[in-house]
Amino acid sequence: MFKTLLSKVGWGELPSSFGYTIGEKVELPFSWNWELHKGQKKSDGSSASVFMCAKKDLDPAQAMAAKNAEQVSKTLRHPNILRAFNSIETEGGVYIVTEEVVPLVTAAAAEGDDDGPAIWGLFQALDGLSFLHSSGFTHGLFGPLAIWVTNQGDYRIGSFELCQKGLDTGSAIAARRRVGPNSSGLPEPPSAMQNGGMPSVGIDMWGAAVLMAFVFASPRARMQLDLRQVEKEIPLDLRKAFMELENPKPLRGRSPLADIMALGFFQQHPAVQVFSFLSNLQLKSPEEKEAFFEGLPQLLEGLSEGVKKRQVLPELLTAQRFPGQEAAHLLPSILKIGVKLTEEQFREKVAPLVAQLFAAPDRTIRFRLLTSLGDMIEFLDDAMINDKIFPECVNGFTDSNGPIREASMIFFVPRLKPKTVESRVLKLLVKMMQDPEASIRTNALICVGRVSGGLPAASVNQTLLTVIGAGLKDPFSPCRCAALQTLIATANNFTAEELAQKLLPGVCSRFVDPDQAVSDVAFTTLPKVQEVVRQKVAERRAAATAKEAGAEPTSTKAEETSSWAQGGSFYNQISALSMDKVRQKFMGSVAGSMNQPGQPAAPAGVQEAPPAPAASFTLTGAPVQPRAPAQLGGGGSKMTSSSGSTKFGKQPSGGAQLDLDLDDEPAGGGWGDEDIFGDSHPSQAAKADDFGDDFFDEFDAPDLQQT
């Protein structure tokens, strides 16, 4: 590639000792004697930038300026000065290899307004210029065209064609257009600056004012930068300093650039605070590092997403490699930025670090990782969690440190393979239900509920029964609430018998919980679980009905009687008998037994229905409410009952009379509790199943009729 390029420009070949290859040309948005090319180091393939200046097109002054730029680039060393890796002068031209950069005007156009003004970049440029001035140098070409931007967004000062000690301002202004970069969209130094009384660094101070205006101007205003128009966009705290730079006065021992950088606008800005500390991290004490990194997540809130991803994250990833405890302190900030990356960027930049730190034995790092896991768990693939991270963390379930035990299960368990959960984690979670830390017991219960949906019912049901049962009796009220809520979420996992016989009694015991919140949740839980039980029973009945419908009908008299007795109410439909006949036979049997001396009274709890006209009716399955007896004519009404018949106002011969004292009933009629359920006096109460010897046999009479 390089030979092809040299054959076109005719510069001659570089020596083999030159350790870089020269790639494609980068277009510059301004005119300049130099060309910018992409480069690559031969030994490791790292990227670089190569500045090339062809001698054949230069006059003597320009050639001298190019050589001066190469010499100054090699000698100056400062974090904010463009770092030169190598340089060489051949017969055909001058080559300078630097860190990979692009012009500020190109980078600013690409970023737009998304990241806001580059406050830290401006601070870096002023700091680099202050270093030059304190070293006795005048840059001569300082301004937006002399600033180069790294891939991370840091500002670097370049273009050292005029940089020298004792540079005369007038000479610098005269030579700017001939040797330096030029753009029609940027202002030229005022002619008044060529007059006497101007400090030797005055041209640089004016260039600093132009750079400040460029940084704070809108993208549209940058195309034709007018210092007077842009002044209103400069922050109020910097406006006075901007005017002083635009019209420099004799210094008289002052350092205007240092004064500007010491302003609260810069010193209190989050970007300046973060990057200033990180750039001097090696010089800070452990106490200073710990205090800074504890407050770093809050400082990051004041930075744009682009600055955090492009500039802060690489600095933090570099800082965590230093020995000491920086990794534990840096991790929350790294993850705070990392979760804003794309999945591909996270896997490339952050995931390897996470896997590496999980393998570290340091408990502080482990705890930081576990507490931050909720923010990044979705960016970690299942293979990494199950194969690399979980094996390192499984001991955390039994760690002697309570917070580590708690943090180990909260986020990991739902992402583990079902086989791993079933074989290893469930046992650990059940064991945690006996943990002395109440919050750990609560979270263990919640974890079991969360993973239950993806596990076989046979393996998880017994675990759920154990942890929910223990949770309902736990002395920690949030754990009892968690048990109730877990039961609601997992009720469908249980059989109707398990819910009704093992779990619902525990729910009912929470109705009178001393904690009102638990009691309220219990009252909410009961109807929901009841509904699940009702549905399961209904499904079971429906399945049984469908099965019977497909078989030959084999019902017998005993089955009919049993079916009626198990119905739970005397008002349910009874083996195709009309309710009138059942009611009359039942009332006749009871009344007859009451008229016989020495016979027991009506069974306690049996609901007696009032007599009805001869017309029969059919039940629809809903309970029937007792009706008040009809208002009869005459002063007193007697109900006389004989075996098998019931009539009003008429006493059959040979029958015993039962006076119900209906004369004393209040207006409107009605029955009391004793009328419906019988006398509740213990001496007269009978067993609930004592209906007379012939009670059920009479239902089988071939000709059951009303009399």
XYZ file of C-alpha atoms in Angstrom:
707
model
C 0.000 0.000 0.000
C 2.740 2.401 1.013
C 4.821 1.729 -2.137
C 1.793 2.459 -4.284
C 1.253 5.701 -2.426
C 4.909 6.783 -2.792
C 4.864 6.009 -6.491
C 2.061 8.513 -6.888
C 3.494 11.355 -4.832
C 7.145 10.682 -5.715
C 8.517 11.162 -2.160
C 10.914 8.216 -2.163
C 10.786 5.236 0.149
C 10.912 5.309 3.955
C 13.616 3.321 5.725
C 12.711 -0.173 6.906
C 13.297 0.959 10.486
C 10.157 3.076 10.279
C 7.783 0.916 12.265
C 4.462 2.135 10.872
C 2.459 1.570 7.726
C 0.601 4.462 6.161
C -3.010 4.001 5.151
C -5.782 5.995 3.553
C -5.918 9.753 3.586
C -8.262 11.614 5.949
C -9.971 14.596 4.342
C -9.442 17.839 6.244
C -12.117 20.585 6.259
C -9.483 23.309 5.891
C -6.430 24.043 3.732
C -2.999 23.124 5.120
C 0.466 22.159 4.015
C 0.125 18.836 5.811
C -1.869 15.749 4.969
C -3.414 13.427 7.537
C -3.383 9.662 6.982
C -4.473 6.689 9.014
C -1.572 4.597 10.224
C -0.873 1.297 11.916
C 1.977 0.049 14.027
C 3.680 -2.930 12.438
C 4.487 -4.757 15.657
C 1.051 -4.894 17.282
C -1.364 -3.447 14.718
C -2.415 -0.551 16.954
C -3.915 2.477 15.238
C -2.146 5.784 14.793
C -2.309 8.984 12.771
C 0.422 10.018 10.339
C 0.974 13.672 9.411
C 2.828 14.052 6.107
C 4.272 17.223 4.574
C 5.808 17.108 1.052
C 8.881 19.330 0.716
C 8.657 19.868 -3.019
C 5.639 22.138 -2.679
C 7.082 24.273 0.140
C 8.971 27.558 0.110
C 11.925 27.886 2.509
C 9.823 29.456 5.282
C 7.209 26.730 5.062
C 9.852 23.998 5.002
C 11.459 25.505 8.099
C 8.057 25.635 9.816
C 7.412 21.956 8.993
C 10.766 20.979 10.433
C 10.047 23.064 13.543
C 6.737 21.245 13.998
C 8.528 17.889 13.881
C 11.150 18.955 16.429
C 8.677 20.491 18.894
C 6.349 17.481 18.684
C 9.200 15.196 19.726
C 10.348 17.349 22.635
C 7.077 18.462 24.264
C 5.470 16.029 26.706
C 2.196 16.864 28.388
C -1.108 14.998 28.745
C -2.872 17.630 26.646
C -0.204 17.964 23.978
C -0.570 15.738 20.913
C 1.696 12.808 21.658
C 4.197 11.904 18.932
C 5.217 8.242 18.690
C 7.774 8.678 15.955
C 8.926 11.187 13.356
C 11.293 11.222 10.428
C 12.502 13.651 7.771
C 13.416 12.261 4.380
C 14.484 13.844 1.175
C 10.919 13.974 0.010
C 9.059 15.095 3.120
C 8.431 15.163 6.874
C 6.468 12.473 8.729
C 5.066 12.668 12.244
C 3.282 9.651 13.787
C 0.943 10.501 16.644
C -1.891 8.982 18.634
C -5.006 8.517 16.528
C -6.877 11.820 16.214
C -9.240 13.815 14.020
C -9.571 17.606 13.668
C -11.793 19.335 16.236
C -13.949 20.880 13.523
C -14.655 17.407 12.117
C -15.375 15.867 15.528
C -17.657 18.735 16.558
C -19.668 18.380 13.353
C -20.070 14.643 13.958
C -21.169 15.012 17.599
C -23.649 17.849 17.075
C -25.477 19.018 20.187
C -26.011 15.592 21.757
C -23.147 15.935 24.227
C -23.433 19.669 24.829
C -20.412 21.977 25.095
C -17.128 20.130 25.576
C -16.268 21.727 28.926
C -13.601 19.192 29.749
C -12.080 19.506 26.277
C -11.902 23.283 26.608
C -10.310 22.899 30.037
C -7.736 20.483 28.557
C -6.853 22.904 25.761
C -6.434 25.830 28.164
C -4.363 23.648 30.474
C -2.060 22.601 27.626
C -1.663 26.188 26.477
C -0.911 27.296 30.039
C 1.819 24.639 30.150
C 3.375 26.035 26.971
C 3.322 29.577 28.357
C 4.796 28.509 31.681
C 7.576 26.771 29.700
C 8.298 30.003 27.797
C 6.716 28.927 24.492
C 4.252 30.801 22.341
C 2.149 28.554 20.144
C 1.376 31.107 17.471
C -1.425 29.133 15.762
C -3.600 28.312 18.776
C -7.309 28.086 18.006
C -9.948 25.578 16.830
C -7.778 24.444 13.872
C -4.867 23.588 16.192
C -6.988 21.255 18.361
C -7.162 17.538 17.620
C -9.560 15.090 19.244
C -8.802 11.495 20.259
C -11.208 8.604 19.892
C -12.244 9.076 23.525
C -13.002 12.770 22.991
C -9.949 14.290 24.691
C -8.530 17.519 23.266
C -4.901 17.666 22.170
C -2.864 20.668 21.006
C -1.016 20.213 17.683
C 0.094 22.315 14.708
C 3.443 23.487 16.120
C 4.793 25.147 12.946
C 5.245 28.520 14.700
C 5.714 27.270 18.261
C 8.895 28.745 19.778
C 10.183 30.787 22.650
C 10.037 34.565 22.382
C 7.791 34.590 19.300
C 6.871 38.122 18.253
C 3.112 38.666 17.946
C 3.435 40.704 14.761
C 5.584 38.053 13.089
C 3.201 35.319 14.150
C 0.199 37.133 12.680
C 2.035 37.705 9.411
C 3.067 34.036 9.113
C -0.210 32.415 10.168
C -1.783 32.261 6.754
C 1.346 31.031 5.012
C 2.321 28.144 7.290
C -0.727 27.302 9.346
C -4.146 25.803 8.633
C -6.727 28.182 7.221
C -10.516 28.192 7.127
C -12.805 30.854 5.743
C -15.338 30.237 8.494
C -13.064 31.384 11.341
C -12.125 34.991 12.188
C -8.686 36.445 11.578
C -6.666 38.199 14.303
C -7.463 41.916 14.449
C -4.867 44.182 12.895
C -4.611 46.144 16.160
C -2.786 43.189 17.662
C 0.252 43.993 15.508
C 0.735 47.274 17.322
C 2.994 47.529 20.291
C 1.980 46.948 23.908
C 0.682 43.447 23.242
C 2.089 40.611 25.381
C 4.142 38.005 23.525
C 1.448 35.379 24.200
C -1.325 37.752 23.124
C -1.903 35.881 19.859
C -2.477 32.688 21.841
C -4.892 34.397 24.214
C -6.912 35.682 21.291
C -6.886 32.153 19.853
C -8.187 30.886 23.229
C -11.115 33.325 22.937
C -11.899 31.955 19.464
C -11.755 28.380 20.789
C -14.094 29.268 23.673
C -16.554 30.831 21.243
C -16.352 27.754 19.006
C -17.059 25.367 21.905
C -20.165 27.226 23.104
C -21.502 28.232 19.703
C -24.286 26.337 17.996
C -23.358 24.134 15.008
C -24.857 26.700 12.656
C -22.880 29.558 14.206
C -19.632 27.599 13.900
C -19.852 27.657 10.119
C -19.233 31.435 10.138
C -17.977 32.199 13.617
C -18.557 35.808 14.706
C -17.118 36.605 18.126
C -19.546 39.448 18.758
C -22.596 37.327 17.917
C -21.417 34.303 19.880
C -20.598 36.292 23.006
C -24.193 36.016 24.230
C -23.906 32.214 24.122
C -20.929 32.224 26.471
C -21.947 31.344 30.070
C -22.157 34.369 32.367
C -19.423 33.006 34.605
C -17.000 32.991 31.653
C -18.090 36.118 29.831
C -15.658 38.436 31.594
C -12.792 36.018 31.001
C -13.803 35.706 27.346
C -13.629 39.466 26.853
C -10.197 39.599 28.510
C -8.890 36.896 26.193
C -10.361 38.580 23.143
C -8.603 41.853 23.971
C -5.424 40.854 25.814
C -3.681 43.446 27.956
C -0.193 43.474 29.443
C 0.073 40.615 31.896
C 2.081 42.351 34.662
C 2.900 39.029 36.256
C -0.580 37.574 35.930
C -1.470 34.242 34.378
C -4.899 34.767 32.778
C -5.251 31.149 31.672
C -4.569 29.779 35.159
C -7.066 32.270 36.613
C -9.734 31.155 34.155
C -9.210 27.463 34.910
C -9.506 28.214 38.634
C -12.995 29.674 38.195
C -15.867 27.856 39.857
C -17.412 27.238 36.448
C -14.637 24.758 35.696
C -13.727 23.521 39.158
C -17.313 22.681 40.086
C -18.261 21.155 36.767
C -18.791 17.348 37.025
C -16.716 16.617 33.931
C -13.716 18.570 35.219
C -14.011 16.997 38.674
C -14.207 13.453 37.296
C -11.464 13.662 34.682
C -9.096 15.751 36.798
C -9.180 13.117 39.532
C -8.891 10.147 37.175
C -5.954 11.696 35.318
C -4.030 11.941 38.624
C -5.308 8.716 40.160
C -1.834 7.310 40.840
C -1.022 10.295 43.047
C -4.124 10.016 45.238
C -4.206 8.392 48.655
C -6.432 5.359 49.350
C -8.722 7.537 51.461
C -9.092 10.077 48.640
C -9.805 7.324 46.132
C -12.459 5.718 48.308
C -14.214 9.038 48.968
C -14.141 9.984 45.282
C -15.428 6.676 43.947
C -18.227 6.597 46.499
C -19.518 9.893 45.109
C -18.723 9.147 41.471
C -22.143 7.683 40.531
C -23.764 10.954 41.575
C -21.247 13.010 39.590
C -21.993 10.947 36.512
C -25.569 12.210 36.566
C -24.271 15.592 35.398
C -22.583 14.209 32.287
C -24.076 13.417 28.926
C -24.416 9.805 27.820
C -21.887 10.310 25.054
C -19.233 11.648 27.432
C -19.808 8.814 29.895
C -19.575 6.098 27.259
C -16.775 7.564 25.177
C -14.587 9.181 27.833
C -15.449 8.122 31.386
C -15.869 4.377 30.848
C -12.439 3.817 29.244
C -10.831 5.774 32.077
C -12.595 3.663 34.684
C -11.721 0.406 32.932
C -8.092 1.514 32.894
C -8.169 2.634 36.524
C -9.510 -0.682 37.825
C -6.384 -2.430 36.580
C -4.242 -0.635 39.146
C -3.356 -2.681 42.235
C -5.354 -2.082 45.380
C -9.062 -1.912 46.039
C -10.010 0.328 43.121
C -11.940 -2.444 41.379
C -14.448 -2.748 44.230
C -14.990 1.006 44.398
C -15.086 1.541 40.647
C -17.506 -1.243 39.866
C -20.800 0.582 40.608
C -19.811 3.430 38.285
C -18.617 1.063 35.564
C -21.893 -0.831 35.657
C -23.911 2.391 35.803
C -22.405 3.376 32.462
C -22.213 -0.154 31.104
C -25.948 -0.764 31.251
C -26.432 2.110 28.791
C -24.308 0.377 26.188
C -25.643 -1.845 23.489
C -25.504 -5.585 24.171
C -22.593 -5.955 21.793
C -20.635 -3.126 23.434
C -21.349 -4.502 26.903
C -20.127 -7.979 25.991
C -17.005 -6.484 24.442
C -16.049 -3.952 27.141
C -17.696 -4.857 30.448
C -18.675 -8.548 30.484
C -15.072 -9.860 30.513
C -14.337 -7.647 33.500
C -17.435 -8.905 35.334
C -16.464 -12.545 34.828
C -12.901 -11.780 35.916
C -13.988 -9.975 39.092
C -16.423 -12.728 40.095
C -13.450 -15.086 40.198
C -11.625 -12.754 42.603
C -11.623 -13.950 46.237
C -12.115 -10.454 47.627
C -15.449 -10.247 49.475
C -15.799 -6.515 48.922
C -15.597 -6.966 45.166
C -17.997 -9.914 45.349
C -20.545 -7.875 47.306
C -20.269 -4.942 44.903
C -20.851 -7.286 41.994
C -23.848 -8.952 43.586
C -25.535 -5.701 44.588
C -25.018 -4.288 41.089
C -26.098 -7.447 39.325
C -29.712 -6.342 38.957
C -28.674 -3.559 36.573
C -26.592 -5.743 34.276
C -28.172 -9.187 34.511
C -30.080 -8.694 31.270
C -26.838 -7.985 29.394
C -25.185 -11.199 30.526
C -25.969 -14.240 28.449
C -27.132 -17.451 30.108
C -23.969 -19.312 29.186
C -21.791 -16.837 31.071
C -24.103 -16.865 34.103
C -24.322 -20.655 34.331
C -20.785 -21.599 33.291
C -18.569 -18.780 34.561
C -20.340 -16.680 37.173
C -22.559 -19.085 39.127
C -19.806 -21.637 39.903
C -17.849 -18.809 41.498
C -20.845 -17.579 43.479
C -22.433 -20.789 44.694
C -20.524 -20.562 47.961
C -22.168 -17.220 48.557
C -25.386 -19.012 49.534
C -23.655 -20.323 52.627
C -21.283 -17.410 53.226
C -20.857 -16.324 56.819
C -21.617 -12.755 55.767
C -25.378 -12.163 55.737
C -25.510 -9.477 53.011
C -23.525 -11.727 50.668
C -25.874 -14.658 51.331
C -28.842 -12.445 50.569
C -27.387 -10.848 47.448
C -26.295 -14.230 46.042
C -29.826 -15.422 45.357
C -31.848 -12.355 44.405
C -30.860 -12.021 40.761
C -28.999 -15.210 39.916
C -31.619 -17.833 40.614
C -34.191 -16.871 37.936
C -31.494 -17.008 35.226
C -30.054 -20.392 36.115
C -30.804 -23.562 34.205
C -33.797 -25.513 35.597
C -31.587 -28.525 36.157
C -29.185 -26.454 38.246
C -32.002 -24.950 40.263
C -33.660 -28.313 40.824
C -30.502 -30.168 41.819
C -28.628 -27.518 43.786
C -30.432 -24.264 44.407
C -33.759 -25.463 45.837
C -32.013 -27.246 48.671
C -30.012 -24.133 49.447
C -33.130 -21.968 49.400
C -35.004 -24.299 51.757
C -32.017 -24.210 54.070
C -32.104 -20.427 53.973
C -35.609 -20.501 55.456
C -33.843 -21.228 58.741
C -31.383 -18.357 58.319
C -31.085 -16.046 61.338
C -31.410 -13.026 59.028
C -35.101 -12.261 58.513
C -34.592 -10.565 55.150
C -32.761 -13.633 53.850
C -35.660 -15.892 54.810
C -38.040 -13.530 53.033
C -35.993 -13.378 49.843
C -35.460 -17.136 49.847
C -39.232 -17.620 49.895
C -39.697 -15.126 47.066
C -36.982 -16.834 45.009
C -38.661 -20.215 45.326
C -41.882 -18.680 44.062
C -40.148 -17.026 41.135
C -38.429 -20.167 39.902
C -41.353 -22.516 40.513
C -42.970 -21.848 37.152
C -40.075 -23.308 35.176
C -39.579 -26.466 37.210
C -41.374 -29.828 37.235
C -44.325 -29.822 39.616
C -43.117 -32.959 41.354
C -39.864 -31.322 42.446
C -41.139 -27.878 43.317
C -44.482 -28.573 45.056
C -43.003 -30.060 48.193
C -40.507 -27.219 48.353
C -43.287 -24.675 47.992
C -45.334 -26.379 50.700
C -42.334 -26.305 53.004
C -41.303 -22.696 52.468
C -44.840 -21.259 52.392
C -45.776 -23.175 55.512
C -42.647 -21.928 57.257
C -43.207 -18.416 55.969
C -46.760 -18.251 57.347
C -45.352 -18.976 60.821
C -42.275 -16.762 60.501
C -41.902 -14.119 63.246
C -40.901 -11.529 60.610
C -44.094 -9.926 59.287
C -42.745 -9.146 55.765
C -41.900 -12.840 55.472
C -45.474 -13.768 56.374
C -46.735 -11.308 53.755
C -44.343 -12.805 51.212
C -45.659 -16.274 52.016
C -49.252 -15.173 51.369
C -48.337 -13.435 48.138
C -46.279 -16.414 46.991
C -49.262 -18.646 47.667
C -51.456 -16.446 45.464
C -48.886 -16.602 42.664
C -48.336 -20.367 42.883
C -51.785 -21.637 43.941
C -52.343 -23.418 40.638
C -49.316 -25.608 41.330
C -51.120 -27.388 44.168
C -53.923 -29.918 44.241
C -57.263 -29.045 45.774
C -56.457 -31.255 48.782
C -53.125 -29.540 49.393
C -54.725 -26.113 49.254
C -57.739 -26.980 51.404
C -56.063 -29.197 53.985
C -52.522 -27.862 54.281
C -52.383 -24.239 53.167
C -55.768 -22.606 53.735
C -55.699 -23.319 57.489
C -52.452 -21.368 57.678
C -54.005 -18.526 55.696
C -56.968 -18.392 58.069
C -54.635 -18.196 61.054
C -53.246 -14.969 59.615
C -56.654 -13.268 59.837
C -55.838 -12.386 63.419
C -52.175 -11.584 62.748
C -50.859 -8.883 65.090
C -49.550 -7.008 62.043
C -52.456 -5.341 60.261
C -50.659 -5.485 56.900
C -50.369 -9.271 57.138
C -53.996 -9.578 58.177
C -55.125 -7.492 55.209
C -53.112 -9.644 52.810
C -54.589 -12.790 54.365
C -58.145 -11.551 53.788
C -57.181 -10.812 50.187
C -55.537 -14.203 49.759
C -58.435 -16.333 50.980
C -60.981 -15.615 48.202
C -58.317 -15.932 45.524
C -57.156 -19.309 46.752
C -60.766 -20.330 47.345
C -61.517 -19.610 43.727
C -58.600 -21.801 42.649
C -59.894 -24.641 44.827
C -63.428 -24.169 43.475
C -62.146 -24.314 39.925
C -60.106 -27.458 40.564
C -63.084 -29.187 42.205
C -65.371 -28.142 39.353
C -62.902 -29.503 36.823
C -62.728 -32.765 38.732
C -66.511 -33.067 38.834
C -66.792 -32.250 35.162
C -64.251 -34.922 34.338
C -66.127 -37.471 36.455
C -69.456 -36.563 34.834
C -67.968 -36.932 31.385
C -66.576 -40.308 32.334
C -69.923 -41.526 33.701
C -71.781 -40.257 30.649
C -69.674 -42.488 28.470
C -70.494 -45.633 30.556
C -73.712 -47.659 30.951
C -76.041 -46.210 33.645
C -75.862 -48.525 36.679
C -77.453 -46.347 39.355
C -79.152 -48.233 42.162
C -81.489 -47.319 44.978
C -78.594 -47.117 47.386
C -76.662 -44.820 45.042
C -79.705 -42.570 44.701
C -80.121 -42.362 48.466
C -76.394 -41.738 48.940
C -76.428 -39.076 46.251
C -79.288 -37.307 47.983
C -77.687 -37.528 51.399
C -74.358 -36.147 50.148
C -75.966 -33.206 48.435
C -75.546 -31.101 51.551
C -79.072 -29.581 51.497
C -82.609 -30.895 51.664
C -83.490 -28.494 48.897
C -81.239 -30.039 46.267
C -82.763 -32.103 43.515
C -83.356 -35.663 44.776
C -83.390 -38.540 42.306
C -86.203 -37.255 40.094
C -88.715 -36.938 42.985
C -90.747 -33.757 42.987
C -90.005 -31.430 45.864
C -93.651 -31.411 46.923
C -93.583 -35.124 47.657
C -90.288 -34.959 49.471
C -91.441 -32.017 51.573
C -94.754 -33.646 52.476
C -93.249 -37.018 53.319
C -90.529 -35.397 55.375
C -92.929 -33.122 57.284
C -95.345 -35.958 57.852
C -92.640 -38.188 59.241
C -91.316 -35.506 61.554
C -94.755 -34.425 62.785
C -95.821 -38.020 63.371
C -92.752 -38.695 65.423
C -93.379 -35.598 67.518
C -96.983 -36.687 68.379
C -95.885 -40.017 69.693
C -95.125 -40.015 73.407
C -91.507 -40.598 74.228
C -90.341 -40.053 70.672
C -87.421 -37.709 70.163
C -87.966 -34.201 68.858
C -87.030 -33.099 65.378
C -83.362 -33.379 64.713
C -81.397 -30.313 65.673
C -80.289 -28.370 62.646
C -82.915 -29.891 60.297
C -84.634 -27.159 58.346
C -88.405 -27.583 58.270
C -90.142 -26.162 55.230
C -93.658 -24.717 55.423
C -96.491 -26.641 53.783
C -97.243 -25.725 50.218
C -100.237 -26.110 47.928
C -100.544 -29.266 45.909
C -98.834 -27.733 42.892
C -95.343 -29.072 42.464
C -92.196 -27.158 41.336
C -88.747 -28.003 40.070
C -85.508 -26.796 41.745
C -82.859 -25.071 39.681
C -80.049 -25.905 42.051
C -80.161 -22.644 44.037
C -81.006 -22.754 47.740
C -84.675 -22.022 48.424
C -85.531 -19.562 51.183
C -88.348 -20.489 53.647
C -91.688 -18.767 52.952
C -93.922 -17.303 55.586
C -97.121 -19.351 56.158
C -100.268 -18.097 54.408
C -102.555 -15.888 56.493
C -105.573 -18.046 57.336
C -109.098 -16.930 58.055
C -110.578 -17.402 61.517
C -109.231 -16.653 64.876
C -106.900 -19.583 65.304
C -105.405 -22.027 62.933
C -104.370 -25.505 63.823
C -101.923 -27.682 61.918
C -102.697 -31.348 62.380
C -100.185 -33.837 61.076
C -100.648 -37.534 60.657
C -98.284 -39.986 59.097
C -97.994 -39.176 55.415
C -100.387 -36.129 55.323
C -100.494 -32.474 56.255
C -103.576 -30.192 56.189
C -104.553 -26.769 57.479
C -107.670 -25.990 59.535
C -108.809 -29.580 59.662
C -108.168 -32.374 62.155
C -108.495 -35.945 60.946
C -110.108 -38.498 63.177
C -107.883 -40.591 65.338
C -104.898 -38.239 64.872
C -103.008 -36.424 67.601
C -103.195 -32.648 67.576
C -100.079 -30.457 67.306
C -100.830 -26.901 68.333
C -98.251 -24.516 66.907
C -99.888 -21.496 68.569
C -100.154 -19.600 65.338
C -102.713 -17.353 67.049
C -99.881 -15.628 68.865
C -97.915 -14.860 65.710
C -97.371 -11.178 65.088
C -98.953 -9.469 62.105
C -97.391 -10.563 58.890
C -96.653 -14.088 60.091
C -93.206 -15.575 60.022
C -91.255 -18.366 61.608
C -88.810 -18.212 64.408
C -85.546 -20.132 64.621
C -87.236 -22.894 66.599
C -89.943 -23.262 63.942
C -87.314 -23.859 61.272
C -84.561 -25.720 63.091
C -86.454 -27.324 65.964
C -85.995 -26.905 69.679
C -82.356 -26.505 70.552
C -82.770 -27.617 74.139
C -80.270 -30.390 74.774
C -82.751 -32.680 76.458
C -84.957 -32.733 73.409
C -82.285 -32.740 70.718
C -82.007 -35.818 68.584
C -79.240 -37.142 66.459
C -79.048 -35.629 63.005
C -79.447 -38.989 61.311
C -82.502 -40.196 63.304
C -85.356 -39.762 60.820
C -87.395 -42.847 61.774
C -87.030 -46.416 60.688
C -89.203 -46.125 57.623
C -88.069 -42.696 56.510
C -85.914 -43.668 53.538
C -88.000 -46.758 52.759
C -91.030 -44.620 52.165
C -89.261 -42.863 49.331
C -89.259 -46.170 47.549
C -93.038 -46.686 47.843
C -94.367 -47.460 44.405
C -97.270 -45.049 44.694
C -96.235 -41.946 46.698
C -99.119 -39.431 46.562
C -100.420 -36.457 48.438
C -103.459 -36.981 50.629
